[in-house]
Tab-separated table of C-alpha atoms in Angstrom:
chain	number	residue	atom	x	y	z
A	28	MET	CA	-7.527	-20.246	4.024
A	29	LEU	CA	-9.728	-18.107	6.278
A	30	ASN	CA	-10.801	-15.912	3.366
A	31	ALA	CA	-11.815	-19.032	1.430
A	32	ASN	CA	-14.492	-19.859	4.055
A	33	PRO	CA	-16.259	-16.587	4.948
A	34	GLU	CA	-19.649	-18.253	5.501
A	35	LEU	CA	-18.154	-20.794	7.885
A	36	MET	CA	-16.267	-18.038	9.714
A	37	ASP	CA	-19.452	-16.013	10.132
A	38	MET	CA	-21.346	-19.054	11.399
A	39	LEU	CA	-18.663	-19.939	13.966
A	40	THR	CA	-18.465	-16.327	15.168
A	41	ALA	CA	-22.244	-16.223	15.577
A	42	ASP	CA	-22.157	-19.509	17.510
A	43	CYS	CA	-19.447	-18.089	19.790
A	44	LEU	CA	-21.471	-14.985	20.567
A	45	THR	CA	-24.514	-17.164	21.270
A	46	GLU	CA	-22.728	-19.557	23.623
A	47	LEU	CA	-20.534	-17.020	25.449
A	48	ASP	CA	-21.508	-13.838	27.231
A	49	PHE	CA	-19.256	-10.804	27.743
A	50	ARG	CA	-20.700	-10.203	31.206
A	51	ARG	CA	-20.262	-13.796	32.355
A	52	ASN	CA	-17.273	-15.228	30.509
A	53	LYS	CA	-13.623	-14.163	30.667
A	54	LEU	CA	-11.200	-13.522	27.821
A	55	VAL	CA	-9.638	-16.968	28.248
A	56	ASP	CA	-13.051	-18.528	27.497
A	57	PHE	CA	-13.180	-16.739	24.147
A	58	VAL	CA	-9.580	-17.754	23.414
A	59	GLN	CA	-10.390	-21.383	24.189
A	60	TRP	CA	-13.444	-21.212	21.956
A	61	GLY	CA	-11.292	-19.721	19.168
A	62	VAL	CA	-8.747	-22.542	19.400
A	63	VAL	CA	-11.496	-25.172	19.184
A	64	ALA	CA	-13.024	-23.364	16.201
A	65	ALA	CA	-9.627	-23.167	14.469
A	66	ASP	CA	-9.203	-26.928	14.878
A	67	ALA	CA	-12.633	-27.411	13.310
A	68	ILE	CA	-11.720	-25.289	10.287
A	69	TYR	CA	-8.215	-26.613	9.671
A	70	GLU	CA	-7.737	-29.294	7.020
A	71	ARG	CA	-4.212	-30.601	6.546
A	72	ARG	CA	-4.781	-31.554	2.892
A	73	LEU	CA	-5.992	-28.084	1.954
A	74	ALA	CA	-3.145	-26.502	3.912
A	75	ARG	CA	-0.601	-28.555	1.981
A	76	GLN	CA	-2.242	-27.513	-1.293
A	77	GLN	CA	-2.045	-23.863	-0.271
A	78	VAL	CA	1.614	-24.139	0.731
A	79	ALA	CA	2.406	-25.865	-2.572
A	80	TYR	CA	0.586	-23.096	-4.457
A	81	VAL	CA	2.682	-20.438	-2.723
A	82	ARG	CA	5.941	-22.309	-3.308
A	83	ASN	CA	5.165	-22.773	-7.003
A	84	HIS	CA	4.551	-19.053	-7.505
A	85	LEU	CA	7.448	-17.575	-5.547
A	86	GLY	CA	9.759	-15.363	-7.590
A	87	ARG	CA	12.157	-13.851	-5.102
A	88	GLY	CA	14.101	-10.716	-5.903
A	89	SER	CA	16.950	-8.970	-4.083
A	90	ILE	CA	15.131	-5.918	-2.711
A	91	PRO	CA	13.461	-6.398	0.715
A	92	LEU	CA	9.836	-5.194	0.596
A	93	GLY	CA	7.182	-4.031	3.030
A	94	ALA	CA	3.578	-2.782	2.880
A	95	GLU	CA	1.113	-0.792	4.994
A	96	LEU	CA	-2.643	-0.787	4.332
A	97	GLU	CA	-5.123	1.873	5.458
A	98	PHE	CA	-8.847	1.211	5.939
A	99	SER	CA	-11.719	3.595	6.689
A	100	ASN	CA	-15.442	3.546	5.969
A	101	ILE	CA	-15.470	7.334	5.667
A	102	GLY	CA	-12.101	7.724	3.972
A	103	HIS	CA	-9.890	10.704	4.684
A	104	ARG	CA	-12.729	12.501	6.437
A	105	VAL	CA	-11.848	10.564	9.582
A	106	ILE	CA	-8.659	12.670	9.663
A	107	GLN	CA	-10.412	15.928	8.763
A	108	ASP	CA	-13.029	15.493	11.507
A	109	PRO	CA	-11.241	13.697	14.377
A	110	ARG	CA	-14.015	14.489	16.864
A	111	GLY	CA	-16.696	12.990	14.625
A	112	GLU	CA	-18.772	16.163	14.810
A	113	HIS	CA	-19.917	16.194	11.184
A	114	ILE	CA	-19.562	12.655	9.868
A	115	ARG	CA	-19.387	9.365	11.731
A	116	ASP	CA	-18.515	5.801	10.863
A	117	ALA	CA	-21.649	3.987	12.056
A	118	ALA	CA	-19.892	0.613	12.202
A	119	TYR	CA	-16.607	1.479	13.949
A	120	ASP	CA	-16.794	5.173	14.952
A	121	GLY	CA	-13.369	5.788	13.447
A	122	PHE	CA	-11.906	3.030	15.687
A	123	LEU	CA	-12.227	5.263	18.729
A	124	TYR	CA	-12.603	2.175	20.948
A	125	PHE	CA	-9.784	0.195	19.296
A	126	PRO	CA	-7.860	-0.607	22.511
A	127	ASP	CA	-11.055	-1.010	24.555
A	128	PHE	CA	-11.948	-4.055	22.459
A	129	GLY	CA	-8.363	-5.336	22.592
A	130	LEU	CA	-7.917	-4.926	18.846
A	131	ASP	CA	-4.356	-3.741	19.385
A	132	VAL	CA	-3.664	-7.180	20.881
A	133	LEU	CA	-5.786	-9.170	18.430
A	134	THR	CA	-4.244	-7.564	15.329
A	135	TRP	CA	-0.619	-7.197	16.484
A	136	LYS	CA	0.570	-10.050	14.254
A	137	LEU	CA	-0.339	-7.966	11.201
A	138	GLY	CA	0.822	-4.703	12.741
A	139	GLY	CA	-2.731	-3.488	13.401
A	140	HIS	CA	-3.093	0.000	14.905
A	141	VAL	CA	-4.971	3.301	14.590
A	142	ASP	CA	-3.231	6.004	12.534
A	143	ASP	CA	-4.552	9.566	12.793
A	144	HIS	CA	-1.713	10.920	10.606
A	145	HIS	CA	-0.223	12.563	13.692
A	146	GLN	CA	0.860	9.601	15.807
A	147	LYS	CA	1.339	5.935	14.986
A	148	HIS	CA	0.846	4.910	18.584
A	149	SER	CA	-0.961	6.482	21.513
A	150	THR	CA	-2.673	5.243	24.656
A	151	ALA	CA	-5.339	7.944	24.259
A	152	ARG	CA	-8.626	7.289	22.474
A	153	ARG	CA	-8.577	8.813	18.990
A	154	ARG	CA	-10.242	8.401	15.625
A	155	GLY	CA	-8.288	7.508	12.523
A	156	PHE	CA	-7.580	4.877	9.920
A	157	PHE	CA	-7.286	1.228	10.824
A	158	GLU	CA	-3.797	0.468	9.525
A	159	VAL	CA	-2.197	-2.906	8.896
A	160	ALA	CA	1.624	-2.613	8.879
A	161	LEU	CA	2.776	-5.939	7.476
A	162	GLY	CA	6.196	-6.873	8.842
A	163	SER	CA	5.837	-4.709	11.948
A	164	LEU	CA	7.341	-6.150	15.116
A	165	SER	CA	6.260	-3.291	17.374
A	166	VAL	CA	4.197	-0.268	16.376
A	167	GLN	CA	4.920	1.350	19.738
A	168	ALA	CA	8.719	0.975	19.399
A	169	ASN	CA	8.623	1.569	15.618
A	170	ILE	CA	10.439	-1.691	14.843
A	171	SER	CA	9.848	-3.573	11.597
A	172	LYS	CA	11.385	-6.058	9.202
A	173	PRO	CA	10.725	-6.841	5.529
A	174	ILE	CA	7.867	-9.149	4.619
A	175	THR	CA	9.749	-10.738	1.736
A	176	SER	CA	11.694	-9.849	-1.392
A	177	ASP	CA	8.994	-11.381	-3.619
A	178	PRO	CA	6.607	-8.911	-5.368
A	179	TRP	CA	4.060	-11.688	-6.021
A	180	LEU	CA	3.873	-12.606	-2.336
A	181	VAL	CA	3.504	-8.964	-1.261
A	182	GLY	CA	0.658	-8.561	-3.770
A	183	GLN	CA	-1.047	-11.682	-2.430
A	184	LEU	CA	-0.756	-10.532	1.187
A	185	ILE	CA	-2.113	-7.077	0.351
A	186	HIS	CA	-5.245	-8.509	-1.249
A	187	GLU	CA	-5.794	-11.207	1.378
A	188	ALA	CA	-5.548	-8.619	4.175
A	189	ARG	CA	-7.913	-6.349	2.230
A	190	ARG	CA	-10.430	-9.183	1.852
A	191	PHE	CA	-10.220	-10.249	5.500
A	192	TYR	CA	-11.306	-6.955	7.067
A	193	PRO	CA	-14.898	-5.790	6.356
A	194	ILE	CA	-13.774	-2.158	6.192
A	195	ALA	CA	-13.594	0.058	3.110
A	196	PRO	CA	-10.018	0.011	1.700
A	197	HIS	CA	-8.340	3.396	1.373
A	198	SER	CA	-4.636	3.355	0.485
A	199	VAL	CA	-1.511	1.207	0.475
A	200	HIS	CA	2.121	2.180	1.070
A	201	ILE	CA	4.889	0.117	-0.547
A	202	SER	CA	8.360	0.108	1.040
A	203	LEU	CA	11.597	-0.830	-0.716
A	204	GLN	CA	14.932	-1.112	1.056
A	205	LEU	CA	17.476	0.976	-0.843
A	206	ARG	CA	20.288	-0.922	-2.524
A	207	THR	CA	22.940	1.624	-1.600
A	208	GLN	CA	23.211	2.795	1.991
A	209	ARG	CA	26.238	5.081	1.591
A	210	SER	CA	24.245	8.295	1.347
A	211	THR	CA	20.682	9.521	1.197
A	212	LEU	CA	19.056	10.325	-2.133
A	213	GLY	CA	18.477	13.951	-1.252
A	214	ASP	CA	16.147	15.881	-3.507
A	215	ARG	CA	16.331	13.827	-6.696
A	216	THR	CA	13.040	13.944	-8.578
A	217	LEU	CA	11.291	11.762	-11.127
A	218	PRO	CA	10.406	13.264	-14.521
A	219	LEU	CA	6.840	14.559	-14.813
A	220	TYR	CA	5.792	11.918	-17.341
A	221	ILE	CA	6.870	9.125	-14.957
A	222	LEU	CA	4.846	10.645	-12.133
A	223	GLN	CA	1.889	10.872	-14.511
A	224	CYS	CA	2.268	7.208	-15.468
A	225	LEU	CA	2.347	6.143	-11.813
A	226	PHE	CA	-0.759	8.165	-10.919
A	227	ALA	CA	-2.524	6.953	-14.059
A	228	ILE	CA	-1.938	3.385	-12.847
A	229	ALA	CA	-2.472	3.618	-9.076
A	230	GLY	CA	-3.692	7.149	-8.318
A	231	ASP	CA	-7.379	6.253	-8.660
A	232	PRO	CA	-8.218	7.765	-12.076
A	233	VAL	CA	-11.956	8.008	-12.730
A	234	ARG	CA	-14.266	9.195	-15.475
A	235	GLU	CA	-17.019	11.417	-14.086
A	236	SER	CA	-20.668	11.399	-15.193
A	237	ASP	CA	-20.039	14.496	-17.336
A	238	GLY	CA	-17.331	12.660	-19.273
A	239	SER	CA	-14.388	14.430	-17.616
A	240	VAL	CA	-11.483	12.470	-16.150
A	241	ARG	CA	-9.695	13.233	-12.901
A	242	ILE	CA	-7.059	11.620	-10.690
A	243	ARG	CA	-8.691	11.348	-7.283
A	244	ARG	CA	-5.432	11.134	-5.345
A	245	LEU	CA	-4.397	14.471	-6.887
A	246	THR	CA	-7.715	16.302	-6.507
A	247	THR	CA	-8.397	15.769	-2.798
A	248	ASP	CA	-6.393	16.413	0.357
A	249	GLU	CA	-5.766	12.700	0.900
A	250	ILE	CA	-2.103	13.115	-0.047
A	251	LEU	CA	-2.000	16.897	-0.596
A	252	SER	CA	-1.537	19.007	2.533
A	253	GLY	CA	-3.519	22.072	1.453
A	254	GLU	CA	-1.231	24.162	3.652
A	255	SER	CA	1.333	26.795	2.724
A	256	PRO	CA	3.887	25.783	1.661
A	257	PRO	CA	2.199	22.625	0.317
A	258	SER	CA	3.471	19.082	0.666
A	259	MET	CA	2.559	15.739	-0.892
A	260	LEU	CA	2.629	12.181	0.437
A	261	PHE	CA	4.158	10.617	-2.669
A	262	SER	CA	7.449	9.100	-1.522
A	263	ASP	CA	9.606	9.332	1.542
A	264	VAL	CA	13.162	8.173	2.252
A	265	ARG	CA	13.956	7.463	5.884
A	266	LYS	CA	15.758	5.020	8.131
A	267	ARG	CA	13.993	1.974	9.524
A	268	TYR	CA	15.157	-0.217	12.391
A	269	SER	CA	14.711	-3.888	13.210
A	270	SER	CA	15.683	-3.975	16.889
A	271	GLU	CA	15.232	-1.840	19.993
A	272	GLY	CA	16.729	1.556	19.311
A	273	ASP	CA	17.016	0.747	15.607
A	274	ASP	CA	14.002	0.809	13.291
A	275	SER	CA	15.076	-0.679	9.880
A	276	LEU	CA	13.977	-3.213	7.264
A	277	VAL	CA	17.218	-5.091	7.677
A	278	ARG	CA	18.837	-8.461	7.325
A	279	SER	CA	22.286	-8.187	8.914
A	280	ALA	CA	23.135	-7.906	12.591
A	281	ALA	CA	25.590	-5.077	11.923
A	282	ALA	CA	23.068	-3.042	9.951
A	283	SER	CA	20.415	-3.549	12.597
A	284	GLN	CA	22.421	-1.374	14.969
A	285	HIS	CA	22.334	1.631	12.651
A	286	GLY	CA	19.156	1.293	10.611
A	287	LEU	CA	18.838	1.156	6.842
A	288	TYR	CA	17.370	3.608	4.363
A	289	VAL	CA	13.975	2.646	2.983
A	290	GLN	CA	11.931	4.297	0.245
A	291	GLN	CA	8.193	4.288	0.948
A	292	PHE	CA	5.795	5.099	-1.887
A	293	ARG	CA	2.601	6.473	-0.326
A	294	PHE	CA	0.446	7.544	-3.288
A	295	LEU	CA	-1.246	4.262	-4.186
A	296	ARG	CA	-4.942	3.562	-3.797
A	297	LEU	CA	-5.845	0.277	-2.080
A	298	SER	CA	-8.228	-1.395	-4.507
A	299	ALA	CA	-9.506	-4.840	-5.400
A	300	HIS	CA	-9.005	-3.910	-9.064
A	301	LEU	CA	-5.261	-3.285	-8.918
A	302	ASN	CA	-2.603	-5.947	-9.392
A	303	TYR	CA	0.199	-4.791	-7.107
A	304	GLU	CA	2.707	-7.376	-8.325
A	305	PRO	CA	3.702	-5.571	-11.566
A	306	ILE	CA	3.321	-2.196	-9.817
A	307	ILE	CA	5.923	-3.244	-7.233
A	308	MET	CA	8.172	-4.449	-10.054
A	309	GLY	CA	7.753	-1.030	-11.691
A	310	LEU	CA	8.586	0.855	-8.489
A	311	LYS	CA	11.664	-1.326	-7.992
A	312	GLY	CA	12.873	-0.669	-11.520
A	313	LEU	CA	12.399	3.090	-11.230
A	314	GLN	CA	14.122	3.198	-7.849
A	315	LEU	CA	17.081	1.210	-9.144
A	316	ASP	CA	17.433	3.202	-12.374
A	317	LEU	CA	16.582	6.756	-11.306
A	318	SER	CA	17.128	6.769	-7.504
A	319	PRO	CA	14.426	9.333	-6.642
A	320	GLY	CA	14.458	10.927	-3.211
A	321	SER	CA	11.595	12.158	-1.042
A	322	PHE	CA	8.778	14.062	-2.765
A	323	LEU	CA	7.314	16.413	-1.690
A	324	LYS	CA	8.271	17.983	1.637
A	325	ALA	CA	7.171	21.503	2.521
A	326	GLU	CA	10.779	22.684	2.709
A	327	GLN	CA	11.468	21.282	-0.768
A	328	TYR	CA	8.587	23.291	-2.194
A	329	GLN	CA	9.713	26.374	-0.300
A	330	HIS	CA	13.391	26.287	-1.303
A	331	SER	CA	13.514	24.496	-4.682
A	332	ALA	CA	12.135	26.013	-7.891
A	333	LEU	CA	12.414	22.583	-9.550
A	334	HIS	CA	10.215	20.957	-6.898
A	335	ARG	CA	7.686	23.793	-7.045
A	336	ARG	CA	7.419	23.576	-10.805
A	337	LEU	CA	7.115	19.778	-10.801
A	338	TYR	CA	4.492	19.774	-8.030
A	339	ASP	CA	2.405	22.535	-9.627
A	340	ARG	CA	2.438	20.863	-13.046
A	341	LEU	CA	1.557	17.451	-11.589
A	342	VAL	CA	-1.383	18.776	-9.544
A	343	ALA	CA	-2.668	20.801	-12.528
A	344	TRP	CA	-2.510	17.662	-14.667
A	345	GLY	CA	-4.334	15.644	-11.986
A	346	ARG	CA	-7.242	18.096	-12.074
A	347	ALA	CA	-7.466	18.013	-15.877
A	348	PRO	CA	-5.521	14.923	-16.930
A	349	THR	CA	-4.674	13.973	-20.483
A	350	PRO	CA	-3.894	10.564	-22.023
A	351	ILE	CA	-0.353	9.260	-21.605
A	352	ARG	CA	1.571	9.507	-24.860
A	353	GLU	CA	2.919	6.285	-26.341
A	354	ARG	CA	6.475	7.620	-26.344
A	355	ASP	CA	6.165	8.386	-22.623
A	356	ILE	CA	4.855	4.882	-21.944
A	357	ASP	CA	7.854	3.477	-23.844
A	358	ALA	CA	10.304	5.644	-21.873
A	359	PHE	CA	8.565	4.719	-18.588
A	360	CYS	CA	8.971	1.011	-19.350
A	361	ARG	CA	12.592	1.455	-20.529
A	362	HIS	CA	13.589	2.940	-17.169
A	363	ILE	CA	11.872	0.102	-15.311
A	364	HIS	CA	13.538	-2.540	-17.507
A	365	SER	CA	16.940	-0.883	-17.125
A	366	GLY	CA	16.638	-0.856	-13.332
A	367	LEU	CA	15.398	-4.430	-13.021
A	368	MET	CA	18.283	-5.675	-15.152
A	369	THR	CA	20.730	-4.492	-12.443
A	370	GLU	CA	18.845	-5.553	-9.302
A	371	ARG	CA	21.237	-8.285	-8.188
A	372	ARG	CA	24.747	-6.825	-8.236
A	373	GLY	CA	24.426	-5.537	-11.774
A	374	ARG	CA	22.382	-8.481	-13.031
A	375	PRO	CA	18.630	-9.197	-13.008
A	376	ALA	CA	17.140	-10.890	-9.959
A	377	HIS	CA	14.119	-12.104	-11.944
A	378	SER	CA	13.853	-13.967	-15.225
A	379	GLU	CA	13.551	-12.031	-18.485
A	380	ALA	CA	10.122	-13.613	-18.974
A	381	TYR	CA	8.885	-12.314	-15.605
A	382	ILE	CA	10.252	-8.841	-16.257
A	383	ALA	CA	8.629	-8.822	-19.713
A	384	TRP	CA	5.301	-9.942	-18.201
A	385	SER	CA	5.469	-7.158	-15.598
A	386	LEU	CA	6.116	-4.519	-18.256
A	387	ALA	CA	3.265	-5.876	-20.381
A	388	GLN	CA	0.916	-5.613	-17.399
A	389	LEU	CA	1.969	-2.006	-16.760
A	390	ARG	CA	1.395	-1.142	-20.422
A	391	ARG	CA	-2.043	-2.724	-20.185
A	392	MET	CA	-2.878	-0.605	-17.118
A	393	LEU	CA	-1.827	2.561	-18.956
A	394	ARG	CA	-3.915	1.593	-21.989
A	395	SER	CA	-6.889	1.119	-19.646
A	396	TYR	CA	-6.274	4.608	-18.282
A	397	ASN	CA	-6.102	6.076	-21.796
A	398	ALA	CA	-9.382	4.319	-22.606
A	399	LEU	CA	-11.116	6.569	-20.040
A	400	PHE	CA	-10.822	9.427	-22.535
A	401	ARG	CA	-12.690	7.638	-25.318
A	402	SER	CA	-16.263	8.830	-25.775
A	403	ASP	CA	-19.159	6.390	-25.964
A	404	ARG	CA	-19.234	6.968	-29.706
A	405	ASP	CA	-15.639	5.855	-30.113
A	406	GLU	CA	-14.764	2.333	-31.079
A	407	PRO	CA	-14.552	0.210	-27.901
A	408	PRO	CA	-11.008	-0.469	-26.741
A	409	GLU	CA	-9.383	-3.764	-27.565
A	410	ASP	CA	-9.666	-6.377	-24.829
A	411	HIS	CA	-6.166	-7.087	-23.545
A	412	GLU	CA	-7.132	-9.582	-20.870
């Protein structure tokens, strides 16, 4: 509802800054002004319409989900140059003054904090990404719960949060609570062609001015460590707690005392052009069918020939990618379908029609990726909208 009225929001904010003065007025004066402004914006009829819209589109699954969004006007360079000696964010200065402006308090409901890829929380001033950790109860205590089990709702929240903040979007992490909690997934890997499909969809593929294609997330140090031995921020399995001393995406009181294993996929670009609903369905299906573990930790690369070979081949492909073969697209979708058909105790949690729609959307995204390799002289690709 706030995103639907950006002009009105800007006008009210400007009025507030005209009427109130930071040197004269106290925080409570700004809070009071905000409450009055919220009453002026709110319309019960429109709120009911919005609630009805959400209810009519819900398609709950069985896997609890979470999401974290990273924003930065200078991208990953805010991590590379934490002192701001070579490049600066003219608007926010890498959020160096985040707590000074009380943004930790003002954004707590959405899990707002500064992430410098070293610490999630610190009382010291530091530059980094502005991160929104949806479902977070306490960034400082590392306590969180799922947002929902509905991929549509997670996709909606990702895009609404992206639209709300006037900061360049950078990346999004999708978390899925693991169905089995009896043991960790260890070093299980995904086949190369599945990794290629995922990066072709959400790894920021681009066609350069010289006609070459590259996968941006695989050609920069955004998710690649550049150290020896190398590591990659693709996926990570760890425990999360939902109460003090326990940091899991959890639903039962018993489980909350011990934490639950969660798989977080960290390779995705945050973009207005991506539909995260079918992507989340795809990640769920792959997790359920293939049960991949963490990929790639430095110790995995150091001690496992399989991990080294897979990493090296994936990075080489990202620098000089090729189209995804139709048989690989078919196999990719078969694994997703197979997993989704067992989501709820061996049966599907979503309708066959919804699963089929999700797979069709993923196929469309892969066809769009393959279209990047067509030259201007080729016949234009078919419109699949």
